[in-house]
PDB file of C-alpha atoms in Angstrom:
ATOM      1  CA  LYS A 265      35.735 -62.401  83.574  1.00 74.00           C
ATOM      2  CA  ASN A 266      38.927 -64.462  83.806  1.00 78.00           C
ATOM      3  CA  GLN A 267      38.124 -67.841  85.290  1.00 89.00           C
ATOM      4  CA  VAL A 268      39.582 -71.313  85.558  1.00 94.00           C
ATOM      5  CA  GLU A 269      37.201 -74.143  86.340  1.00 95.00           C
ATOM      6  CA  GLN A 270      38.275 -77.655  87.183  1.00 96.00           C
ATOM      7  CA  SER A 271      36.347 -80.875  87.283  1.00 96.00           C
ATOM      8  CA  PRO A 272      35.704 -83.058  89.052  1.00 96.00           C
ATOM      9  CA  GLN A 273      36.132 -81.420  92.463  1.00 95.00           C
ATOM     10  CA  SER A 274      37.215 -84.743  93.882  1.00 96.00           C
ATOM     11  CA  LEU A 275      37.940 -88.198  92.536  1.00 97.00           C
ATOM     12  CA  ILE A 276      38.658 -91.577  94.089  1.00 98.00           C
ATOM     13  CA  ILE A 277      40.228 -94.340  92.017  1.00 97.00           C
ATOM     14  CA  LEU A 278      41.942 -97.636  92.673  1.00 97.00           C
ATOM     15  CA  GLU A 279      45.711 -97.936  92.521  1.00 97.00           C
ATOM     16  CA  GLY A 280      46.876 -98.843  89.045  1.00 97.00           C
ATOM     17  CA  LYS A 281      43.928 -97.240  87.260  1.00 97.00           C
ATOM     18  CA  ASN A 282      44.116 -94.285  84.913  1.00 98.00           C
ATOM     19  CA  CYS A 283      42.246 -91.020  85.326  1.00 98.00           C
ATOM     20  CA  THR A 284      41.724 -87.717  83.566  1.00 98.00           C
ATOM     21  CA  LEU A 285      41.222 -84.328  85.174  1.00 98.00           C
ATOM     22  CA  GLN A 286      39.656 -81.424  83.308  1.00 98.00           C
ATOM     23  CA  CYS A 287      40.335 -77.694  83.203  1.00 98.00           C
ATOM     24  CA  ASN A 288      38.301 -75.078  81.320  1.00 97.00           C
ATOM     25  CA  TYR A 289      39.368 -71.471  81.232  1.00 95.00           C
ATOM     26  CA  THR A 290      38.225 -68.102  79.986  1.00 92.00           C
ATOM     27  CA  VAL A 291      41.482 -66.209  80.625  1.00 86.00           C
ATOM     28  CA  SER A 292      42.398 -63.775  77.900  1.00 83.00           C
ATOM     29  CA  PRO A 293      44.827 -62.971  76.424  1.00 84.00           C
ATOM     30  CA  PHE A 294      46.233 -66.431  77.020  1.00 86.00           C
ATOM     31  CA  SER A 295      49.919 -66.940  77.710  1.00 85.00           C
ATOM     32  CA  ASN A 296      50.410 -70.355  79.260  1.00 88.00           C
ATOM     33  CA  LEU A 297      48.727 -73.080  81.248  1.00 93.00           C
ATOM     34  CA  ARG A 298      50.344 -75.036  84.044  1.00 93.00           C
ATOM     35  CA  TRP A 299      49.362 -78.066  86.040  1.00 96.00           C
ATOM     36  CA  TYR A 300      50.556 -78.347  89.612  1.00 96.00           C
ATOM     37  CA  LYS A 301      50.447 -81.160  92.144  1.00 96.00           C
ATOM     38  CA  GLN A 302      49.919 -80.072  95.733  1.00 94.00           C
ATOM     39  CA  ASP A 303      50.327 -82.560  98.548  1.00 93.00           C
ATOM     40  CA  THR A 304      48.428 -81.805 101.728  1.00 89.00           C
ATOM     41  CA  GLY A 305      50.224 -79.144 103.751  1.00 85.00           C
ATOM     42  CA  ARG A 306      52.848 -78.526 101.054  1.00 89.00           C
ATOM     43  CA  GLY A 307      53.427 -75.991  98.318  1.00 91.00           C
ATOM     44  CA  PRO A 308      52.410 -76.738  94.719  1.00 93.00           C
ATOM     45  CA  VAL A 309      54.942 -78.496  92.511  1.00 93.00           C
ATOM     46  CA  SER A 310      54.900 -77.973  88.766  1.00 91.00           C
ATOM     47  CA  LEU A 311      54.035 -80.917  86.524  1.00 95.00           C
ATOM     48  CA  THR A 312      53.749 -79.345  83.078  1.00 93.00           C
ATOM     49  CA  ILE A 313      53.622 -75.959  81.425  1.00 90.00           C
ATOM     50  CA  MET A 314      52.190 -75.363  77.953  1.00 91.00           C
ATOM     51  CA  THR A 315      51.973 -72.370  75.673  1.00 88.00           C
ATOM     52  CA  PHE A 316      49.443 -71.606  72.972  1.00 84.00           C
ATOM     53  CA  SER A 317      51.163 -73.687  70.312  1.00 87.00           C
ATOM     54  CA  GLU A 318      51.604 -76.836  72.382  1.00 90.00           C
ATOM     55  CA  ASN A 319      48.955 -79.554  72.319  1.00 93.00           C
ATOM     56  CA  THR A 320      50.487 -82.233  74.498  1.00 96.00           C
ATOM     57  CA  LYS A 321      53.208 -82.424  77.086  1.00 95.00           C
ATOM     58  CA  SER A 322      54.250 -85.387  79.191  1.00 96.00           C
ATOM     59  CA  ASN A 323      56.083 -85.707  82.469  1.00 95.00           C
ATOM     60  CA  GLY A 324      56.479 -89.363  83.338  1.00 96.00           C
ATOM     61  CA  ARG A 325      53.038 -90.816  84.004  1.00 97.00           C
ATOM     62  CA  TYR A 326      51.442 -87.376  83.663  1.00 97.00           C
ATOM     63  CA  THR A 327      50.270 -86.179  80.251  1.00 98.00           C
ATOM     64  CA  ALA A 328      48.673 -82.777  79.770  1.00 97.00           C
ATOM     65  CA  THR A 329      46.746 -81.708  76.697  1.00 97.00           C
ATOM     66  CA  LEU A 330      45.714 -78.253  75.606  1.00 97.00           C
ATOM     67  CA  ASP A 331      43.074 -77.169  73.100  1.00 95.00           C
ATOM     68  CA  ALA A 332      43.481 -73.426  72.799  1.00 91.00           C
ATOM     69  CA  ASP A 333      40.476 -73.151  70.485  1.00 92.00           C
ATOM     70  CA  THR A 334      38.031 -74.590  72.979  1.00 95.00           C
ATOM     71  CA  LYS A 335      40.055 -73.318  75.969  1.00 95.00           C
ATOM     72  CA  GLN A 336      40.235 -76.710  77.548  1.00 97.00           C
ATOM     73  CA  SER A 337      43.031 -78.704  79.092  1.00 98.00           C
ATOM     74  CA  SER A 338      43.226 -82.141  80.613  1.00 98.00           C
ATOM     75  CA  LEU A 339      45.703 -83.963  82.818  1.00 98.00           C
ATOM     76  CA  HIS A 340      45.859 -87.701  82.315  1.00 98.00           C
ATOM     77  CA  ILE A 341      47.486 -89.880  84.963  1.00 98.00           C
ATOM     78  CA  THR A 342      48.502 -93.347  83.897  1.00 98.00           C
ATOM     79  CA  ALA A 343      48.878 -96.360  86.188  1.00 97.00           C
ATOM     80  CA  SER A 344      48.112 -94.387  89.332  1.00 97.00           C
ATOM     81  CA  GLN A 345      50.157 -94.864  92.495  1.00 97.00           C
ATOM     82  CA  LEU A 346      49.300 -94.162  96.107  1.00 97.00           C
ATOM     83  CA  SER A 347      51.705 -91.218  96.008  1.00 96.00           C
ATOM     84  CA  ASP A 348      49.524 -89.575  93.355  1.00 97.00           C
ATOM     85  CA  SER A 349      47.000 -88.750  96.072  1.00 97.00           C
ATOM     86  CA  ALA A 350      47.025 -84.946  96.111  1.00 97.00           C
ATOM     87  CA  SER A 351      45.266 -81.872  94.779  1.00 96.00           C
ATOM     88  CA  TYR A 352      45.895 -81.044  91.145  1.00 97.00           C
ATOM     89  CA  ILE A 353      45.673 -77.391  90.282  1.00 96.00           C
ATOM     90  CA  CYS A 354      45.303 -75.837  86.857  1.00 96.00           C
ATOM     91  CA  VAL A 355      46.807 -72.338  86.533  1.00 93.00           C
ATOM     92  CA  VAL A 356      46.384 -70.075  83.535  1.00 91.00           C
ATOM     93  CA  SER A 357      48.501 -66.978  82.924  1.00 87.00           C
ATOM     94  CA  SER A 358      47.782 -63.961  80.832  1.00 82.00           C
ATOM     95  CA  TYR A 359      50.613 -61.971  79.332  1.00 73.00           C
ATOM     96  CA  SER A 360      49.390 -58.606  80.512  1.00 65.00           C
ATOM     97  CA  SER A 361      50.797 -58.646  84.040  1.00 58.00           C
ATOM     98  CA  ALA A 362      51.835 -60.888  86.899  1.00 56.00           C
ATOM     99  CA  SER A 363      48.428 -60.338  88.436  1.00 58.00           C
ATOM    100  CA  LYS A 364      46.818 -62.311  85.684  1.00 75.00           C
ATOM    101  CA  ILE A 365      47.693 -65.676  87.138  1.00 84.00           C
ATOM    102  CA  ILE A 366      44.388 -67.419  87.619  1.00 88.00           C
ATOM    103  CA  PHE A 367      44.263 -70.540  89.758  1.00 91.00           C
ATOM    104  CA  GLY A 368      41.615 -73.182  89.516  1.00 93.00           C
ATOM    105  CA  SER A 369      40.302 -74.526  92.817  1.00 91.00           C
ATOM    106  CA  GLY A 370      41.789 -77.913  92.117  1.00 94.00           C
ATOM    107  CA  THR A 371      40.747 -81.537  91.901  1.00 97.00           C
ATOM    108  CA  ARG A 372      41.313 -83.601  95.025  1.00 96.00           C
ATOM    109  CA  LEU A 373      42.504 -87.055  93.880  1.00 97.00           C
ATOM    110  CA  SER A 374      42.575 -90.010  96.244  1.00 97.00           C
ATOM    111  CA  ILE A 375      44.162 -93.307  95.245  1.00 97.00           C
ATOM    112  CA  ARG A 376      42.914 -96.357  97.117  1.00 97.00           C
ATOM    113  CA  PRO A 377      45.000 -99.554  97.424  1.00 96.00           C
TER     114      PRO A 377
ATOM    115  CA  ASP B 143      68.331 -78.802  97.527  1.00 65.00           C
ATOM    116  CA  ALA B 144      65.505 -76.516  98.546  1.00 68.00           C
ATOM    117  CA  MET B 145      65.176 -73.560  96.191  1.00 91.00           C
ATOM    118  CA  VAL B 146      62.387 -71.625  97.898  1.00 95.00           C
ATOM    119  CA  ILE B 147      62.563 -71.804 101.658  1.00 95.00           C
ATOM    120  CA  GLN B 148      59.906 -70.628 104.048  1.00 96.00           C
ATOM    121  CA  ASN B 149      60.289 -70.166 107.773  1.00 91.00           C
ATOM    122  CA  PRO B 150      58.762 -71.097 110.003  1.00 93.00           C
ATOM    123  CA  ARG B 151      56.711 -73.977 108.590  1.00 94.00           C
ATOM    124  CA  TYR B 152      54.154 -73.522 111.365  1.00 95.00           C
ATOM    125  CA  GLN B 153      53.410 -70.279 113.166  1.00 96.00           C
ATOM    126  CA  VAL B 154      50.975 -69.658 115.986  1.00 96.00           C
ATOM    127  CA  THR B 155      50.158 -66.093 116.895  1.00 95.00           C
ATOM    128  CA  GLN B 156      47.626 -64.349 119.071  1.00 96.00           C
ATOM    129  CA  PHE B 157      44.775 -62.262 117.789  1.00 96.00           C
ATOM    130  CA  GLY B 158      46.138 -58.785 117.055  1.00 96.00           C
ATOM    131  CA  LYS B 159      49.794 -59.672 117.667  1.00 97.00           C
ATOM    132  CA  PRO B 160      52.035 -58.764 114.702  1.00 96.00           C
ATOM    133  CA  VAL B 161      53.684 -61.668 112.943  1.00 97.00           C
ATOM    134  CA  THR B 162      56.310 -61.934 110.208  1.00 97.00           C
ATOM    135  CA  LEU B 163      56.721 -64.811 107.792  1.00 97.00           C
ATOM    136  CA  SER B 164      59.954 -65.309 105.931  1.00 97.00           C
ATOM    137  CA  CYS B 165      60.817 -66.518 102.445  1.00 97.00           C
ATOM    138  CA  SER B 166      64.221 -66.956 100.854  1.00 97.00           C
ATOM    139  CA  GLN B 167      65.299 -68.244  97.463  1.00 97.00           C
ATOM    140  CA  THR B 168      68.497 -69.599  95.967  1.00 94.00           C
ATOM    141  CA  LEU B 169      67.362 -69.187  92.343  1.00 92.00           C
ATOM    142  CA  ASN B 170      68.267 -65.505  91.957  1.00 92.00           C
ATOM    143  CA  HIS B 171      64.825 -64.911  90.468  1.00 93.00           C
ATOM    144  CA  ASN B 172      63.545 -61.407  89.857  1.00 92.00           C
ATOM    145  CA  VAL B 173      59.977 -61.972  90.974  1.00 92.00           C
ATOM    146  CA  MET B 174      58.766 -63.079  94.395  1.00 95.00           C
ATOM    147  CA  TYR B 175      55.101 -63.650  95.237  1.00 94.00           C
ATOM    148  CA  TRP B 176      53.057 -64.096  98.371  1.00 96.00           C
ATOM    149  CA  TYR B 177      49.856 -66.149  98.273  1.00 96.00           C
ATOM    150  CA  GLN B 178      47.244 -66.899 100.900  1.00 96.00           C
ATOM    151  CA  GLN B 179      45.598 -70.312 100.659  1.00 94.00           C
ATOM    152  CA  LYS B 180      42.679 -71.326 102.826  1.00 93.00           C
ATOM    153  CA  SER B 181      41.511 -74.889 103.196  1.00 87.00           C
ATOM    154  CA  SER B 182      40.276 -76.469  99.952  1.00 82.00           C
ATOM    155  CA  GLN B 183      40.629 -73.165  98.099  1.00 87.00           C
ATOM    156  CA  ALA B 184      42.919 -71.953  95.365  1.00 88.00           C
ATOM    157  CA  PRO B 185      45.896 -69.805  96.360  1.00 91.00           C
ATOM    158  CA  LYS B 186      45.064 -66.093  96.325  1.00 92.00           C
ATOM    159  CA  LEU B 187      47.753 -63.663  95.253  1.00 91.00           C
ATOM    160  CA  LEU B 188      48.385 -60.968  97.868  1.00 95.00           C
ATOM    161  CA  PHE B 189      51.243 -59.097  96.182  1.00 93.00           C
ATOM    162  CA  HIS B 190      54.460 -59.582  94.313  1.00 93.00           C
ATOM    163  CA  TYR B 191      57.828 -57.920  93.890  1.00 94.00           C
ATOM    164  CA  TYR B 192      59.403 -57.492  90.491  1.00 91.00           C
ATOM    165  CA  ASP B 193      62.944 -56.804  91.677  1.00 92.00           C
ATOM    166  CA  LYS B 194      62.349 -53.918  94.109  1.00 93.00           C
ATOM    167  CA  ASP B 195      59.093 -52.858  92.507  1.00 93.00           C
ATOM    168  CA  PHE B 196      56.194 -53.723  94.833  1.00 94.00           C
ATOM    169  CA  ASN B 197      52.861 -54.690  93.256  1.00 90.00           C
ATOM    170  CA  ASN B 198      49.888 -54.941  95.543  1.00 91.00           C
ATOM    171  CA  GLU B 199      46.658 -56.672  94.550  1.00 89.00           C
ATOM    172  CA  ALA B 200      43.654 -54.365  94.742  1.00 87.00           C
ATOM    173  CA  ASP B 201      41.798 -56.506  97.255  1.00 90.00           C
ATOM    174  CA  THR B 202      44.707 -57.234  99.595  1.00 95.00           C
ATOM    175  CA  PRO B 203      43.872 -55.811 103.042  1.00 94.00           C
ATOM    176  CA  ASP B 204      46.108 -53.070 104.450  1.00 94.00           C
ATOM    177  CA  ASN B 205      46.803 -55.427 107.332  1.00 95.00           C
ATOM    178  CA  PHE B 206      49.205 -57.283 105.028  1.00 97.00           C
ATOM    179  CA  GLN B 207      52.549 -55.712 104.200  1.00 96.00           C
ATOM    180  CA  SER B 208      55.688 -56.980 102.564  1.00 97.00           C
ATOM    181  CA  ARG B 209      59.391 -56.193 102.460  1.00 96.00           C
ATOM    182  CA  ARG B 210      62.102 -57.332 100.104  1.00 97.00           C
ATOM    183  CA  PRO B 211      65.468 -56.155 101.453  1.00 96.00           C
ATOM    184  CA  ASN B 212      67.456 -57.986  98.778  1.00 95.00           C
ATOM    185  CA  THR B 213      67.007 -60.420  95.887  1.00 94.00           C
ATOM    186  CA  SER B 214      67.041 -63.483  98.102  1.00 96.00           C
ATOM    187  CA  PHE B 215      64.656 -62.566 100.884  1.00 97.00           C
ATOM    188  CA  CYS B 216      61.048 -61.483 101.096  1.00 97.00           C
ATOM    189  CA  PHE B 217      58.916 -61.021 104.211  1.00 97.00           C
ATOM    190  CA  LEU B 218      55.198 -61.013 104.819  1.00 97.00           C
ATOM    191  CA  ASP B 219      54.107 -58.880 107.758  1.00 97.00           C
ATOM    192  CA  ILE B 220      50.630 -59.198 109.206  1.00 97.00           C
ATOM    193  CA  ARG B 221      50.181 -56.177 111.430  1.00 96.00           C
ATOM    194  CA  SER B 222      47.131 -57.253 113.402  1.00 96.00           C
ATOM    195  CA  PRO B 223      46.166 -60.824 112.613  1.00 97.00           C
ATOM    196  CA  GLY B 224      42.523 -61.722 112.852  1.00 96.00           C
ATOM    197  CA  LEU B 225      40.951 -65.153 113.061  1.00 95.00           C
ATOM    198  CA  GLY B 226      40.157 -64.910 109.371  1.00 95.00           C
ATOM    199  CA  ASP B 227      43.853 -64.644 108.532  1.00 97.00           C
ATOM    200  CA  ALA B 228      44.513 -68.210 109.601  1.00 97.00           C
ATOM    201  CA  ALA B 229      45.683 -69.909 106.431  1.00 97.00           C
ATOM    202  CA  MET B 230      48.622 -71.389 104.558  1.00 96.00           C
ATOM    203  CA  TYR B 231      50.906 -68.676 103.207  1.00 97.00           C
ATOM    204  CA  LEU B 232      52.833 -69.627 100.107  1.00 96.00           C
ATOM    205  CA  CYS B 233      55.861 -67.873  98.715  1.00 97.00           C
ATOM    206  CA  ALA B 234      56.748 -68.348  95.063  1.00 95.00           C
ATOM    207  CA  THR B 235      59.396 -67.087  92.672  1.00 94.00           C
ATOM    208  CA  SER B 236      59.828 -66.792  88.932  1.00 90.00           C
ATOM    209  CA  ARG B 237      62.686 -65.603  86.772  1.00 87.00           C
ATOM    210  CA  ASP B 238      60.468 -62.959  85.208  1.00 81.00           C
ATOM    211  CA  ARG B 239      56.787 -62.179  85.009  1.00 72.00           C
ATOM    212  CA  VAL B 240      55.091 -65.482  84.203  1.00 63.00           C
ATOM    213  CA  GLY B 241      52.516 -63.806  82.025  1.00 59.00           C
ATOM    214  CA  GLN B 242      54.991 -62.506  79.483  1.00 58.00           C
ATOM    215  CA  ILE B 243      56.519 -65.837  78.662  1.00 60.00           C
ATOM    216  CA  SER B 244      56.225 -69.314  80.034  1.00 58.00           C
ATOM    217  CA  TYR B 245      58.522 -68.788  82.978  1.00 74.00           C
ATOM    218  CA  GLU B 246      58.139 -71.412  85.652  1.00 79.00           C
ATOM    219  CA  GLN B 247      56.818 -70.431  89.058  1.00 86.00           C
ATOM    220  CA  TYR B 248      58.475 -72.212  91.986  1.00 91.00           C
ATOM    221  CA  PHE B 249      56.648 -72.504  95.281  1.00 93.00           C
ATOM    222  CA  GLY B 250      57.970 -72.893  98.775  1.00 94.00           C
ATOM    223  CA  PRO B 251      56.511 -75.449 101.176  1.00 93.00           C
ATOM    224  CA  GLY B 252      54.325 -72.842 102.855  1.00 95.00           C
ATOM    225  CA  THR B 253      53.842 -71.533 106.390  1.00 96.00           C
ATOM    226  CA  ARG B 254      50.720 -72.643 108.196  1.00 96.00           C
ATOM    227  CA  LEU B 255      49.505 -69.724 110.325  1.00 97.00           C
ATOM    228  CA  THR B 256      47.206 -70.304 113.273  1.00 97.00           C
ATOM    229  CA  VAL B 257      45.596 -67.358 115.064  1.00 97.00           C
ATOM    230  CA  THR B 258      44.402 -67.950 118.613  1.00 95.00           C
TER     231      THR B 258
END
């Protein structure tokens, strides 16, 4: 069964600290993995997208890693800011059809001053 | 500039009263998607259009319909909304099917639907 599991479900850290969010997937055949940031009451906004051959991709303070062998990805946030408070969603696509876009249920990140 | 626009941002409708949500895009993308997202849950794909080709998800209730009169616009019609249909409805676009290559998927801000 195609699944995307994220951990932790929620996380609270102090402003300025780093954190790492995890994503494990069983989607097959794998096409790409994306990380989105979703502010409360808004649509998701893309942070990174990675294909099978990519191990690391950065977008400012956000760095995503992908291990296609173990089917794991992580999103590392450096020097967190209050504006980083949001849900972070891992999405894995399969190349068979548009229906094979599997969303994780997200990690709710709260940054405290 | 907004690329995927959804109107209205907030919609209140009565139980059983038909409602239409609107999505437009300035990206000229081939694919448009409609998702339902309930509180603290992942978005759930309802259906998508690949150009004019409509693709319904197997578990999408018949109560939900969609229209795409042209490339730019796509509508979500809920024929008889129930209390369980209260949710955020997200529209998204992509240049082509995201599964075939790493095409980006762009989301609109969403429409929050309340059913009274």
